[in-house]
Amino acid sequence: MQIVDGWLDKARHSPSPNYNDRPDGSTPELLVVHNISLPPLKYGSGYIEQFFLNRLPVDDDPYFKEISMLQVSAHLLIDRGGELLQFVSFDARAWHAGVSEYQGRSQCNDFSIGIELEGSDSIPYTDRQYHSLADVTRALLNYYPEMSLDAITGHSDIAPGRKTDPGEAFNWQYFLRLLKDSV
């Protein structure tokens, strides 16, 4: 797996309009793991892609009316089967972290990469998702010298009290073991 001009060669690309340039001199240094399911706790619907493209059909589910005005994105989505869908170049600033802080630095979108796992806080993620996440993380660590194993965190860690993902179902030890076994 390689990154070419900020895009994964093994991912399907679906460019989102919800991004902008990183501030001058800012490069990816932090990896933020998220989760998402649309509608909540339902998988494989295709609604996540529509949401990040601002094309969510609001009449398909009552929850969609609540979130339809949001303009958000992530750099990458890993679905339940481990397939990769990239919305924003890793070189650009995706709108995934919101109000956030990491080690005293605010505005985490400026210096982070956001990866969404199709899932929820309390339902175990799939083995394919862990393996894909480890593969992508290795590619990111190789491509961005400012990134390190020590700068991988959950959305809940950079937005405590506001966000809970990736949740208690995410097995950090397993993910890091997969990652370290191959770095």
PDB file of N, CA and C in Angstrom, residues 47 55-66 68:
ATOM      1  N   TYR A  47     -24.696   5.210   3.459  1.00  0.00           N
ATOM      2  CA  TYR A  47     -25.046   6.554   3.921  1.00  0.00           C
ATOM      3  C   TYR A  47     -23.840   7.349   4.419  1.00  0.00           C
ATOM      4  N   ARG A  55     -24.688  14.752   0.664  1.00  0.00           N
ATOM      5  CA  ARG A  55     -25.789  14.234  -0.153  1.00  0.00           C
ATOM      6  C   ARG A  55     -26.686  13.268   0.622  1.00  0.00           C
ATOM      7  N   LEU A  56     -26.751  13.413   1.917  1.00  0.00           N
ATOM      8  CA  LEU A  56     -27.522  12.496   2.747  1.00  0.00           C
ATOM      9  C   LEU A  56     -29.018  12.675   2.469  1.00  0.00           C
ATOM     10  N   PRO A  57     -29.730  11.605   2.085  1.00  0.00           N
ATOM     11  CA  PRO A  57     -31.171  11.713   1.825  1.00  0.00           C
ATOM     12  C   PRO A  57     -31.938  11.813   3.149  1.00  0.00           C
ATOM     13  N   VAL A  58     -32.323  13.025   3.518  1.00  0.00           N
ATOM     14  CA  VAL A  58     -32.862  13.285   4.856  1.00  0.00           C
ATOM     15  C   VAL A  58     -34.169  12.558   5.139  1.00  0.00           C
ATOM     16  N   ASP A  59     -34.892  12.154   4.130  1.00  0.00           N
ATOM     17  CA  ASP A  59     -36.165  11.476   4.360  1.00  0.00           C
ATOM     18  C   ASP A  59     -36.013   9.975   4.587  1.00  0.00           C
ATOM     19  N   ASP A  60     -34.791   9.445   4.457  1.00  0.00           N
ATOM     20  CA  ASP A  60     -34.583   8.009   4.611  1.00  0.00           C
ATOM     21  C   ASP A  60     -34.555   7.541   6.065  1.00  0.00           C
ATOM     22  N   ASP A  61     -34.264   8.457   7.004  1.00  0.00           N
ATOM     23  CA  ASP A  61     -34.213   8.095   8.418  1.00  0.00           C
ATOM     24  C   ASP A  61     -34.393   9.365   9.245  1.00  0.00           C
ATOM     25  N   PRO A  62     -35.167   9.311  10.323  1.00  0.00           N
ATOM     26  CA  PRO A  62     -35.375  10.514  11.138  1.00  0.00           C
ATOM     27  C   PRO A  62     -34.074  11.135  11.658  1.00  0.00           C
ATOM     28  N   TYR A  63     -33.078  10.322  11.959  1.00  0.00           N
ATOM     29  CA  TYR A  63     -31.804  10.837  12.463  1.00  0.00           C
ATOM     30  C   TYR A  63     -31.110  11.739  11.443  1.00  0.00           C
ATOM     31  N   PHE A  64     -31.329  11.466  10.165  1.00  0.00           N
ATOM     32  CA  PHE A  64     -30.647  12.225   9.119  1.00  0.00           C
ATOM     33  C   PHE A  64     -31.046  13.698   9.119  1.00  0.00           C
ATOM     34  N   LYS A  65     -32.265  13.984   9.536  1.00  0.00           N
ATOM     35  CA  LYS A  65     -32.690  15.388   9.622  1.00  0.00           C
ATOM     36  C   LYS A  65     -31.862  16.140  10.657  1.00  0.00           C
ATOM     37  N   GLU A  66     -31.471  15.456  11.729  1.00  0.00           N
ATOM     38  CA  GLU A  66     -30.673  16.077  12.793  1.00  0.00           C
ATOM     39  C   GLU A  66     -29.255  16.429  12.338  1.00  0.00           C
ATOM     40  N   SER A  68     -28.195  16.593   8.921  1.00  0.00           N
ATOM     41  CA  SER A  68     -28.090  16.941   7.505  1.00  0.00           C
ATOM     42  C   SER A  68     -27.381  18.268   7.246  1.00  0.00           C
TER      43      SER A  68
END
